[in-house]
mmCIF file of C-alpha atoms and ligand atoms in Angstrom:
data_model
loop_
_atom_site.group_PDB
_atom_site.id
_atom_site.type_symbol
_atom_site.label_atom_id
_atom_site.label_comp_id
_atom_site.label_asym_id
_atom_site.label_seq_id
_atom_site.Cartn_x
_atom_site.Cartn_y
_atom_site.Cartn_z
ATOM 1 C CA MET A 97 -38.779 36.171 31.340
ATOM 2 C CA LYS A 98 -38.951 34.321 27.857
ATOM 3 C CA LYS A 99 -35.768 32.129 27.410
ATOM 4 C CA PRO A 100 -33.197 34.314 25.806
ATOM 5 C CA LEU A 101 -32.272 33.673 22.155
ATOM 6 C CA LEU A 102 -28.800 32.518 22.983
ATOM 7 C CA LEU A 103 -29.888 29.953 25.630
ATOM 8 C CA ARG A 104 -32.575 28.661 23.029
ATOM 9 C CA SER A 105 -29.919 28.189 20.552
ATOM 10 C CA ILE A 106 -27.729 26.216 22.881
ATOM 11 C CA ALA A 107 -30.776 24.019 23.619
ATOM 12 C CA LYS A 108 -31.190 23.553 19.931
ATOM 13 C CA GLU A 109 -34.761 24.936 20.262
ATOM 14 C CA PRO A 110 -36.058 27.196 17.448
ATOM 15 C CA VAL A 111 -34.615 30.688 16.868
ATOM 16 C CA GLU A 112 -35.697 33.664 14.670
ATOM 17 C CA ARG A 113 -31.982 34.424 14.009
ATOM 18 C CA PHE A 114 -28.437 33.394 15.010
ATOM 19 C CA PRO A 115 -27.269 34.814 18.351
ATOM 20 C CA VAL A 116 -24.134 36.976 18.573
ATOM 21 C CA TRP A 117 -21.569 38.093 21.071
ATOM 22 C CA LEU A 118 -17.911 38.626 20.576
ATOM 23 C CA MET A 119 -15.051 37.539 22.747
ATOM 24 C CA ARG A 120 -13.362 40.685 24.204
ATOM 25 C CA GLN A 121 -16.249 42.680 23.338
ATOM 26 C CA ALA A 122 -15.818 45.081 26.112
ATOM 27 C CA GLY A 123 -12.266 46.614 25.633
ATOM 28 C CA ARG A 124 -9.696 49.275 24.388
ATOM 29 C CA TYR A 125 -11.233 49.592 20.859
ATOM 30 C CA MET A 126 -14.184 51.510 22.468
ATOM 31 C CA PRO A 127 -13.264 55.311 23.386
ATOM 32 C CA GLN A 128 -16.042 54.746 25.961
ATOM 33 C CA TYR A 129 -13.955 52.049 27.591
ATOM 34 C CA GLN A 130 -10.875 54.181 27.467
ATOM 35 C CA GLU A 131 -12.750 56.887 29.341
ATOM 36 C CA ILE A 132 -13.989 54.587 32.108
ATOM 37 C CA ARG A 133 -10.404 53.098 32.246
ATOM 38 C CA ARG A 134 -8.852 56.547 32.931
ATOM 39 C CA ARG A 135 -10.908 56.809 36.146
ATOM 40 C CA ALA A 136 -9.161 53.635 37.554
ATOM 41 C CA LYS A 137 -5.465 53.463 38.647
ATOM 42 C CA ASP A 138 -4.663 50.490 36.567
ATOM 43 C CA PHE A 139 -6.498 47.507 34.882
ATOM 44 C CA LEU A 140 -6.561 45.314 37.934
ATOM 45 C CA SER A 141 -8.052 48.204 39.983
ATOM 46 C CA LEU A 142 -10.646 48.548 37.289
ATOM 47 C CA CYS A 143 -11.452 44.839 37.755
ATOM 48 C CA LYS A 144 -11.870 45.355 41.291
ATOM 49 C CA ASP A 145 -13.944 48.420 41.108
ATOM 50 C CA VAL A 146 -17.532 46.771 41.054
ATOM 51 C CA GLU A 147 -19.459 49.822 39.904
ATOM 52 C CA LEU A 148 -16.911 50.629 36.884
ATOM 53 C CA SER A 149 -16.735 46.991 35.953
ATOM 54 C CA VAL A 150 -20.530 46.696 35.656
ATOM 55 C CA LYS A 151 -20.393 49.905 33.504
ATOM 56 C CA VAL A 152 -17.810 48.359 31.387
ATOM 57 C CA SER A 153 -19.370 44.956 31.069
ATOM 58 C CA LEU A 154 -22.778 46.760 29.887
ATOM 59 C CA LEU A 155 -21.189 48.751 27.032
ATOM 60 C CA PRO A 156 -21.379 46.181 24.376
ATOM 61 C CA LEU A 157 -25.041 45.735 24.986
ATOM 62 C CA GLU A 158 -25.558 49.606 24.729
ATOM 63 C CA LEU A 159 -23.123 50.113 21.818
ATOM 64 C CA LEU A 160 -23.231 46.924 19.700
ATOM 65 C CA GLY A 161 -26.695 45.226 20.714
ATOM 66 C CA VAL A 162 -25.016 41.896 21.249
ATOM 67 C CA ASP A 163 -27.107 38.922 22.780
ATOM 68 C CA ALA A 164 -24.993 38.258 25.786
ATOM 69 C CA VAL A 165 -23.194 40.223 28.389
ATOM 70 C CA ILE A 166 -19.852 38.911 29.627
ATOM 71 C CA LEU A 167 -18.503 39.685 33.078
ATOM 72 C CA PHE A 168 -15.652 42.234 32.826
ATOM 73 C CA SER A 169 -12.657 40.787 34.509
ATOM 74 C CA ASP A 170 -9.822 38.871 33.507
ATOM 75 C CA ILE A 171 -8.588 35.197 33.547
ATOM 76 C CA LEU A 172 -5.617 36.031 35.642
ATOM 77 C CA VAL A 173 -7.494 37.326 38.705
ATOM 78 C CA PRO A 174 -7.615 33.837 40.509
ATOM 79 C CA LEU A 175 -3.835 33.482 40.521
ATOM 80 C CA GLU A 176 -3.655 36.338 43.069
ATOM 81 C CA PRO A 177 -5.404 34.300 45.866
ATOM 82 C CA LEU A 178 -3.136 31.548 45.002
ATOM 83 C CA GLY A 179 -0.231 33.527 45.942
ATOM 84 C CA ALA A 180 1.108 34.776 42.612
ATOM 85 C CA LYS A 181 1.730 38.322 42.054
ATOM 86 C CA ILE A 182 0.010 39.735 38.702
ATOM 87 C CA GLU A 183 0.734 42.909 36.965
ATOM 88 C CA PHE A 184 -0.754 44.658 34.023
ATOM 89 C CA THR A 185 1.736 47.153 32.468
ATOM 90 C CA GLU A 186 0.231 49.252 29.815
ATOM 91 C CA GLY A 187 1.307 47.980 26.247
ATOM 92 C CA GLU A 188 3.477 45.124 27.657
ATOM 93 C CA GLY A 189 0.738 42.437 28.337
ATOM 94 C CA PRO A 190 0.352 40.730 31.784
ATOM 95 C CA LYS A 191 3.035 39.606 34.058
ATOM 96 C CA VAL A 192 2.805 36.923 36.648
ATOM 97 C CA LEU A 193 5.328 36.124 39.328
ATOM 98 C CA TRP A 194 5.641 32.790 41.001
ATOM 99 C CA SER A 195 8.844 30.997 42.163
ATOM 100 C CA GLY A 196 7.882 27.637 40.234
ATOM 101 C CA LYS A 197 7.456 25.751 43.600
ATOM 102 C CA LEU A 198 4.147 24.080 44.314
ATOM 103 C CA SER A 199 4.867 24.798 47.962
ATOM 104 C CA ASP A 200 4.663 28.306 47.215
ATOM 105 C CA LEU A 201 0.990 28.230 46.158
ATOM 106 C CA LYS A 202 -1.625 28.939 48.736
ATOM 107 C CA PRO A 203 -4.862 27.114 48.964
ATOM 108 C CA TYR A 204 -7.452 28.898 46.741
ATOM 109 C CA ASP A 205 -9.904 30.925 48.779
ATOM 110 C CA PRO A 206 -12.566 32.080 46.364
ATOM 111 C CA ASP A 207 -13.843 34.815 48.794
ATOM 112 C CA GLU A 208 -10.700 36.656 47.669
ATOM 113 C CA ASN A 209 -12.246 37.226 44.276
ATOM 114 C CA GLY A 210 -15.550 38.382 45.855
ATOM 115 C CA TYR A 211 -15.517 41.537 43.528
ATOM 116 C CA VAL A 212 -16.117 39.130 40.593
ATOM 117 C CA TYR A 213 -19.154 37.546 41.978
ATOM 118 C CA GLU A 214 -20.577 41.028 43.007
ATOM 119 C CA VAL A 215 -20.217 42.044 39.331
ATOM 120 C CA VAL A 216 -22.041 39.047 38.202
ATOM 121 C CA ARG A 217 -24.817 39.803 40.804
ATOM 122 C CA ARG A 218 -25.107 43.365 39.798
ATOM 123 C CA LEU A 219 -25.279 42.654 36.003
ATOM 124 C CA LYS A 220 -28.250 40.196 36.657
ATOM 125 C CA GLU A 221 -30.216 43.279 38.030
ATOM 126 C CA PHE A 222 -29.434 45.225 34.851
ATOM 127 C CA SER A 223 -29.551 42.651 32.288
ATOM 128 C CA LYS A 224 -32.929 41.316 32.211
ATOM 129 C CA ASP A 225 -33.284 40.016 28.586
ATOM 130 C CA VAL A 226 -29.786 38.771 27.768
ATOM 131 C CA PRO A 227 -27.690 36.234 29.576
ATOM 132 C CA VAL A 228 -24.863 36.859 31.707
ATOM 133 C CA ILE A 229 -21.719 34.839 30.752
ATOM 134 C CA GLY A 230 -19.237 34.004 33.725
ATOM 135 C CA PHE A 231 -15.880 32.890 32.876
ATOM 136 C CA ALA A 232 -12.219 31.503 33.687
ATOM 137 C CA GLY A 233 -9.269 30.542 31.981
ATOM 138 C CA GLY A 234 -8.702 26.838 31.305
ATOM 139 C CA PRO A 235 -6.225 24.929 33.835
ATOM 140 C CA PHE A 236 -3.503 24.898 31.052
ATOM 141 C CA THR A 237 -3.852 28.537 30.060
ATOM 142 C CA LEU A 238 -3.638 29.487 33.630
ATOM 143 C CA ALA A 239 -0.574 27.063 34.169
ATOM 144 C CA SER A 240 1.117 28.625 31.152
ATOM 145 C CA TYR A 241 0.864 32.037 32.459
ATOM 146 C CA LEU A 242 2.118 30.755 35.947
ATOM 147 C CA ILE A 243 5.065 29.201 34.255
ATOM 148 C CA GLU A 244 5.933 31.689 31.439
ATOM 149 C CA GLY A 245 5.660 34.793 33.831
ATOM 150 C CA SER A 246 5.660 37.327 31.140
ATOM 151 C CA PRO A 247 3.969 37.342 27.653
ATOM 152 C CA ILE A 248 3.537 33.921 26.277
ATOM 153 C CA ARG A 249 4.950 33.453 22.747
ATOM 154 C CA GLU A 250 5.922 29.784 21.981
ATOM 155 C CA LEU A 251 5.339 28.395 25.484
ATOM 156 C CA LYS A 252 9.113 27.360 25.794
ATOM 157 C CA LYS A 253 8.896 27.332 29.526
ATOM 158 C CA THR A 254 5.748 25.634 29.645
ATOM 159 C CA LYS A 255 6.765 22.778 27.582
ATOM 160 C CA ILE A 256 10.011 22.181 29.337
ATOM 161 C CA PHE A 257 8.169 22.117 32.692
ATOM 162 C CA MET A 258 5.632 19.823 31.624
ATOM 163 C CA TRP A 259 8.143 17.313 29.851
ATOM 164 C CA GLU A 260 10.735 17.353 32.692
ATOM 165 C CA ARG A 261 8.795 18.037 35.660
ATOM 166 C CA GLU A 262 5.645 15.977 34.519
ATOM 167 C CA TYR A 263 4.630 15.059 38.128
ATOM 168 C CA ASP A 264 4.717 18.675 39.265
ATOM 169 C CA PHE A 265 2.858 19.667 36.254
ATOM 170 C CA LYS A 266 0.206 17.296 36.932
ATOM 171 C CA ARG A 267 -0.032 18.470 40.579
ATOM 172 C CA LEU A 268 -0.269 22.128 39.189
ATOM 173 C CA MET A 269 -2.913 21.105 36.800
ATOM 174 C CA GLU A 270 -4.992 19.494 39.622
ATOM 175 C CA VAL A 271 -4.648 22.635 41.856
ATOM 176 C CA LEU A 272 -5.768 24.870 38.808
ATOM 177 C CA THR A 273 -8.702 22.462 38.170
ATOM 178 C CA ASP A 274 -9.814 22.853 41.664
ATOM 179 C CA THR A 275 -9.300 26.637 41.513
ATOM 180 C CA VAL A 276 -11.257 27.106 38.329
ATOM 181 C CA TYR A 277 -14.046 24.887 39.619
ATOM 182 C CA SER A 278 -14.461 26.803 42.783
ATOM 183 C CA PHE A 279 -14.048 30.376 41.032
ATOM 184 C CA LEU A 280 -16.794 29.338 38.312
ATOM 185 C CA SER A 281 -19.271 27.753 40.849
ATOM 186 C CA ARG A 282 -19.320 30.954 42.725
ATOM 187 C CA GLN A 283 -19.975 33.001 39.640
ATOM 188 C CA ILE A 284 -22.861 30.511 38.913
ATOM 189 C CA GLU A 285 -24.192 30.889 42.372
ATOM 190 C CA ALA A 286 -24.106 34.688 41.989
ATOM 191 C CA GLY A 287 -26.378 34.223 38.915
ATOM 192 C CA ALA A 288 -24.353 33.535 35.767
ATOM 193 C CA ASP A 289 -26.600 32.029 33.121
ATOM 194 C CA LEU A 290 -23.845 30.244 31.336
ATOM 195 C CA VAL A 291 -19.843 29.942 31.605
ATOM 196 C CA GLN A 292 -16.952 29.997 29.235
ATOM 197 C CA ILE A 293 -13.721 28.353 29.743
ATOM 198 C CA PHE A 294 -10.910 30.147 27.658
ATOM 199 C CA ASP A 295 -7.910 27.802 26.747
ATOM 200 C CA SER A 296 -6.287 30.330 24.585
ATOM 201 C CA TRP A 297 -2.726 28.644 24.707
ATOM 202 C CA THR A 298 -3.479 25.217 23.517
ATOM 203 C CA LEU A 299 -2.688 26.553 20.125
ATOM 204 C CA TYR A 300 1.126 25.776 20.623
ATOM 205 C CA ILE A 301 0.920 22.016 21.757
ATOM 206 C CA SER A 302 0.964 18.824 20.232
ATOM 207 C CA ARG A 303 -2.172 16.548 19.998
ATOM 208 C CA SER A 304 -0.516 13.969 22.249
ATOM 209 C CA ASP A 305 0.452 16.407 24.884
ATOM 210 C CA TYR A 306 -3.069 17.965 24.740
ATOM 211 C CA GLU A 307 -4.654 14.502 24.996
ATOM 212 C CA GLU A 308 -2.451 13.448 28.146
ATOM 213 C CA LEU A 309 -1.945 16.638 29.982
ATOM 214 C CA VAL A 310 -4.713 18.959 29.077
ATOM 215 C CA PHE A 311 -7.851 16.979 28.233
ATOM 216 C CA PRO A 312 -8.282 15.023 31.483
ATOM 217 C CA TYR A 313 -8.515 18.110 33.379
ATOM 218 C CA VAL A 314 -10.866 20.013 31.144
ATOM 219 C CA LYS A 315 -12.860 16.786 31.293
ATOM 220 C CA GLU A 316 -12.721 16.611 35.062
ATOM 221 C CA LEU A 317 -13.638 20.406 35.350
ATOM 222 C CA VAL A 318 -16.634 20.279 32.936
ATOM 223 C CA GLY A 319 -17.908 17.167 34.634
ATOM 224 C CA ARG A 320 -17.841 18.620 37.934
ATOM 225 C CA ILE A 321 -19.813 21.751 36.834
ATOM 226 C CA LYS A 322 -22.258 19.835 34.933
ATOM 227 C CA LYS A 323 -22.831 17.380 38.044
ATOM 228 C CA PHE A 324 -23.684 20.349 40.354
ATOM 229 C CA TYR A 325 -25.110 22.915 38.191
ATOM 230 C CA GLU A 326 -27.518 23.148 35.188
ATOM 231 C CA VAL A 327 -25.615 25.963 33.214
ATOM 232 C CA PRO A 328 -24.496 25.494 29.923
ATOM 233 C CA VAL A 329 -20.488 25.318 29.476
ATOM 234 C CA ILE A 330 -18.771 26.959 26.462
ATOM 235 C CA TYR A 331 -15.277 25.517 25.904
ATOM 236 C CA PHE A 332 -13.086 27.665 23.828
ATOM 237 C CA PHE A 333 -9.763 26.226 22.593
ATOM 238 C CA ARG A 334 -7.243 27.403 20.231
ATOM 239 C CA GLY A 335 -5.574 25.225 17.663
ATOM 240 C CA SER A 336 -9.165 23.794 17.469
ATOM 241 C CA SER A 337 -8.780 21.576 14.336
ATOM 242 C CA SER A 338 -6.146 19.523 16.070
ATOM 243 C CA PHE A 339 -8.235 18.542 19.196
ATOM 244 C CA ILE A 340 -11.773 18.940 18.033
ATOM 245 C CA ASP A 341 -12.739 15.425 18.568
ATOM 246 C CA LEU A 342 -11.198 15.335 22.146
ATOM 247 C CA ALA A 343 -12.835 18.698 22.907
ATOM 248 C CA SER A 344 -16.192 17.249 21.928
ATOM 249 C CA GLN A 345 -15.567 14.448 24.619
ATOM 250 C CA THR A 346 -15.030 17.046 27.496
ATOM 251 C CA GLY A 347 -18.777 17.183 28.166
ATOM 252 C CA ALA A 348 -18.909 21.057 27.138
ATOM 253 C CA ASP A 349 -22.136 21.971 25.673
ATOM 254 C CA VAL A 350 -20.714 24.426 23.170
ATOM 255 C CA LEU A 351 -17.314 24.264 21.488
ATOM 256 C CA SER A 352 -15.947 27.565 20.568
ATOM 257 C CA VAL A 353 -13.520 27.086 17.732
ATOM 258 C CA ASP A 354 -10.943 29.293 15.837
ATOM 259 C CA TRP A 355 -10.845 29.567 12.100
ATOM 260 C CA SER A 356 -8.665 26.578 11.658
ATOM 261 C CA VAL A 357 -12.040 24.804 11.609
ATOM 262 C CA ASP A 358 -14.393 24.440 8.720
ATOM 263 C CA LEU A 359 -17.920 24.695 10.348
ATOM 264 C CA SER A 360 -19.795 23.156 7.468
ATOM 265 C CA VAL A 361 -17.967 20.184 7.815
ATOM 266 C CA GLU A 362 -17.502 19.919 11.496
ATOM 267 C CA MET A 363 -21.064 20.815 12.512
ATOM 268 C CA VAL A 364 -22.142 17.851 10.634
ATOM 269 C CA ARG A 365 -19.665 15.486 12.257
ATOM 270 C CA PHE A 366 -20.228 16.692 15.782
ATOM 271 C CA GLU A 367 -23.496 17.405 17.575
ATOM 272 C CA ASN A 368 -22.356 19.982 19.882
ATOM 273 C CA VAL A 369 -23.354 23.379 19.621
ATOM 274 C CA PHE A 370 -20.649 25.405 18.067
ATOM 275 C CA GLN A 371 -19.576 28.943 18.529
ATOM 276 C CA GLY A 372 -17.269 31.024 16.368
ATOM 277 C CA ASN A 373 -15.191 31.266 14.221
ATOM 278 C CA LEU A 374 -14.653 34.411 11.923
ATOM 279 C CA ASP A 375 -11.028 35.323 11.792
ATOM 280 C CA PRO A 376 -10.884 38.612 13.756
ATOM 281 C CA ALA A 377 -8.382 39.897 11.274
ATOM 282 C CA VAL A 378 -11.257 40.495 8.842
ATOM 283 C CA LEU A 379 -12.066 43.603 10.987
ATOM 284 C CA TYR A 380 -8.883 45.226 9.545
ATOM 285 C CA SER A 381 -10.309 45.150 6.264
ATOM 286 C CA GLY A 382 -12.957 47.501 4.432
ATOM 287 C CA GLU A 383 -16.640 47.481 5.268
ATOM 288 C CA GLU A 384 -17.665 45.635 2.227
ATOM 289 C CA THR A 385 -15.082 42.804 3.071
ATOM 290 C CA VAL A 386 -16.178 42.731 6.540
ATOM 291 C CA LYS A 387 -19.861 42.151 5.241
ATOM 292 C CA MET A 388 -18.901 39.654 2.669
ATOM 293 C CA LYS A 389 -16.627 37.465 4.946
ATOM 294 C CA THR A 390 -19.504 37.582 7.795
ATOM 295 C CA LEU A 391 -22.127 36.485 5.237
ATOM 296 C CA GLU A 392 -19.926 33.978 3.644
ATOM 297 C CA LEU A 393 -19.563 32.410 7.168
ATOM 298 C CA LEU A 394 -23.164 32.630 8.113
ATOM 299 C CA ARG A 395 -24.216 30.861 4.810
ATOM 300 C CA SER A 396 -21.879 27.930 5.539
ATOM 301 C CA ILE A 397 -23.616 27.034 8.704
ATOM 302 C CA PRO A 398 -25.481 23.738 8.106
ATOM 303 C CA ARG A 399 -28.014 24.297 11.033
ATOM 304 C CA ARG A 400 -30.462 27.033 11.813
ATOM 305 C CA THR A 401 -30.136 26.497 15.547
ATOM 306 C CA GLY A 402 -27.227 25.102 17.793
ATOM 307 C CA TYR A 403 -25.031 27.793 16.759
ATOM 308 C CA ILE A 404 -23.744 31.060 18.132
ATOM 309 C CA PHE A 405 -21.803 33.636 15.969
ATOM 310 C CA ASN A 406 -18.506 34.848 17.492
ATOM 311 C CA LEU A 407 -15.087 35.410 16.361
ATOM 312 C CA GLY A 408 -12.310 32.825 16.265
ATOM 313 C CA HIS A 409 -10.447 34.873 19.035
ATOM 314 C CA GLY A 410 -10.740 38.246 20.719
ATOM 315 C CA ILE A 411 -11.326 41.700 19.393
ATOM 316 C CA ALA A 412 -7.836 43.620 19.223
ATOM 317 C CA PRO A 413 -7.406 46.907 20.860
ATOM 318 C CA ASP A 414 -6.606 48.645 17.346
ATOM 319 C CA MET A 415 -9.781 47.471 15.840
ATOM 320 C CA ASP A 416 -12.421 49.872 14.672
ATOM 321 C CA LEU A 417 -15.753 50.246 16.585
ATOM 322 C CA LYS A 418 -17.750 51.172 13.491
ATOM 323 C CA LYS A 419 -16.772 47.826 11.785
ATOM 324 C CA VAL A 420 -17.437 45.766 14.879
ATOM 325 C CA LYS A 421 -20.956 47.360 14.964
ATOM 326 C CA LEU A 422 -21.466 46.438 11.154
ATOM 327 C CA LEU A 423 -20.334 42.980 11.738
ATOM 328 C CA VAL A 424 -22.837 42.575 14.753
ATOM 329 C CA GLU A 425 -25.705 44.147 12.457
ATOM 330 C CA THR A 426 -24.853 41.743 9.610
ATOM 331 C CA VAL A 427 -25.414 38.858 11.807
ATOM 332 C CA LYS A 428 -28.680 40.308 13.503
ATOM 333 C CA ARG A 429 -30.048 41.021 9.822
ATOM 334 C CA PHE A 430 -28.972 37.479 8.434
ATOM 335 C CA GLY A 431 -32.057 35.305 7.668
ATOM 336 C CA ILE A 432 -34.226 38.486 7.819
ATOM 337 C CA GLU A 433 -32.829 40.735 5.151
ATOM 338 C CA TYR A 434 -30.457 38.506 3.297
HETATM 339 O O1 CP3 B 235 -14.848 39.617 26.669
HETATM 340 C C1 CP3 B 235 -14.829 40.595 27.371
HETATM 341 O O2 CP3 B 235 -14.961 41.583 27.053
HETATM 342 C C2 CP3 B 235 -14.523 40.280 28.906
HETATM 343 C C3 CP3 B 235 -13.283 40.708 29.411
HETATM 344 C C4 CP3 B 235 -12.081 39.832 29.313
HETATM 345 C C5 CP3 B 235 -10.756 40.533 29.405
HETATM 346 N N1 CP3 B 235 -9.920 39.461 29.125
HETATM 347 C C6 CP3 B 235 -10.562 42.145 29.638
HETATM 348 C C7 CP3 B 235 -9.274 42.629 29.405
HETATM 349 C C8 CP3 B 235 -11.735 38.622 29.015
HETATM 350 C C9 CP3 B 235 -13.068 37.481 28.790
HETATM 351 C C10 CP3 B 235 -10.405 38.350 29.049
HETATM 352 C C11 CP3 B 235 -9.878 36.990 28.989
HETATM 353 C C12 CP3 B 235 -8.501 36.762 28.652
HETATM 354 N N2 CP3 B 235 -7.585 37.501 29.448
HETATM 355 C C13 CP3 B 235 -7.811 35.833 28.052
HETATM 356 C C14 CP3 B 235 -8.675 34.807 27.147
HETATM 357 C C15 CP3 B 235 -9.034 35.253 25.829
HETATM 358 C C16 CP3 B 235 -8.060 35.411 24.866
HETATM 359 O O3 CP3 B 235 -7.697 36.573 24.448
HETATM 360 O O4 CP3 B 235 -7.099 34.619 24.504
HETATM 361 C C17 CP3 B 235 -6.452 35.979 28.065
HETATM 362 C C18 CP3 B 235 -5.522 35.226 27.395
HETATM 363 C C19 CP3 B 235 -6.252 37.007 29.075
HETATM 364 C C20 CP3 B 235 -5.043 37.574 29.568
HETATM 365 C C21 CP3 B 235 -4.806 38.868 29.073
HETATM 366 N N3 CP3 B 235 -5.343 39.944 29.972
HETATM 367 C C22 CP3 B 235 -4.076 39.622 27.969
HETATM 368 C C23 CP3 B 235 -3.435 38.738 26.968
HETATM 369 C C24 CP3 B 235 -4.277 40.937 28.075
HETATM 370 C C25 CP3 B 235 -4.004 41.890 27.148
HETATM 371 C C26 CP3 B 235 -2.599 42.696 27.727
HETATM 372 C C27 CP3 B 235 -2.490 43.837 26.693
HETATM 373 O O5 CP3 B 235 -1.961 44.867 27.301
HETATM 374 O O6 CP3 B 235 -2.532 43.989 25.564
HETATM 375 C C28 CP3 B 235 -5.024 41.225 29.298
HETATM 376 C C29 CP3 B 235 -5.492 42.570 29.684
HETATM 377 C C30 CP3 B 235 -6.916 42.725 29.620
HETATM 378 N N4 CP3 B 235 -7.919 41.949 29.871
HETATM 379 C C31 CP3 B 235 -7.481 44.037 28.886
HETATM 380 C C32 CP3 B 235 -8.954 43.861 28.824
HETATM 381 C C33 CP3 B 235 -9.935 44.687 28.437
HETATM 382 C C34 CP3 B 235 -6.771 45.146 28.664
HETATM 383 C C35 CP3 B 235 -6.230 45.943 29.705
HETATM 384 C C36 CP3 B 235 -6.209 47.346 29.636
HETATM 385 O O7 CP3 B 235 -7.199 48.158 29.590
HETATM 386 O O8 CP3 B 235 -5.239 48.060 29.809
#
């Protein structure tokens, strides 16, 4: 197999165009997803149904023609083997039940997430030309779900926990770093061509808290993956402009940034490969605007390779599949027709 476009761009090798995939590319905005989703009892059962999860993972390849398949699952699934109860109630966002006591967490057994690796294994059979992305939540983002319990807004409980129970917070971060490492290594062994770490909730914290309480764990995690495996690591972190220099020192090959970052400037300052960063809200505007804002971003990229087009955050359930298709087509034609 010829090295796929996305992996060539990460290796900064010559590419014919920019590769594109989208965070949350498989989801409720697709009628085809809704149809498959109805066949499972609830969202968690869908994640545990290997057959259906494989089908859902492949929908964006069929409907959008993206350059990567991301495993269909959720960042919260490794919390279950740790002893937390997770619930996805329709329209309410996820709920996580944990006592707040470290002694109530069980040692992580990666075999309990066996269905995830099975989906990766099956995807490798179907997806011959495009790479399969494995993923996990960042230790901080998982900690904030455990601590908040219900939908995260301003991370009130997480901040109080990390400031008033710093020793416990650091122990929790260690447990989660080990958990994520073990979860990702099993995905890589099942065939994932690259992995992405989602640190969605760094958005709300200060630079000094990030530096002391988040960065060392991400660095440790990435370092461990890079020591034992050859796959590229993508690090997605929100509030990107505040921590970009620290994120570039985590050892991650690719920095996936939100729209707070000006790529025309930062891609000159930092040598990392970049991924991002169109504001997903662009997809709520008219077709002409979708095209214009996409081209505007593409034209601002100061390199031909070492860049992956993506959104600055995931696609929302109320977005329009037609516009998402137009977005992907616009990226794929760029440099060829424009
Ligand atoms: O990108 C993909 O297509 C792969 C699948 C994927 C899902 N969640 C599917 C999903 C990925 C990569 C995730 C990651 C994830 N999950 C993150 C990180 C990215 C981000 O958006 O910041 C986070 C924070 C979560 C936690 C989570 N899970 C949330 C906030 C929600 C939405 C809750 C809601 O009801 O709106 C989920 C559930 C979830 N994960 C859905 C999907 C398709 C919707 C569930 C359904 O169909 O009912």
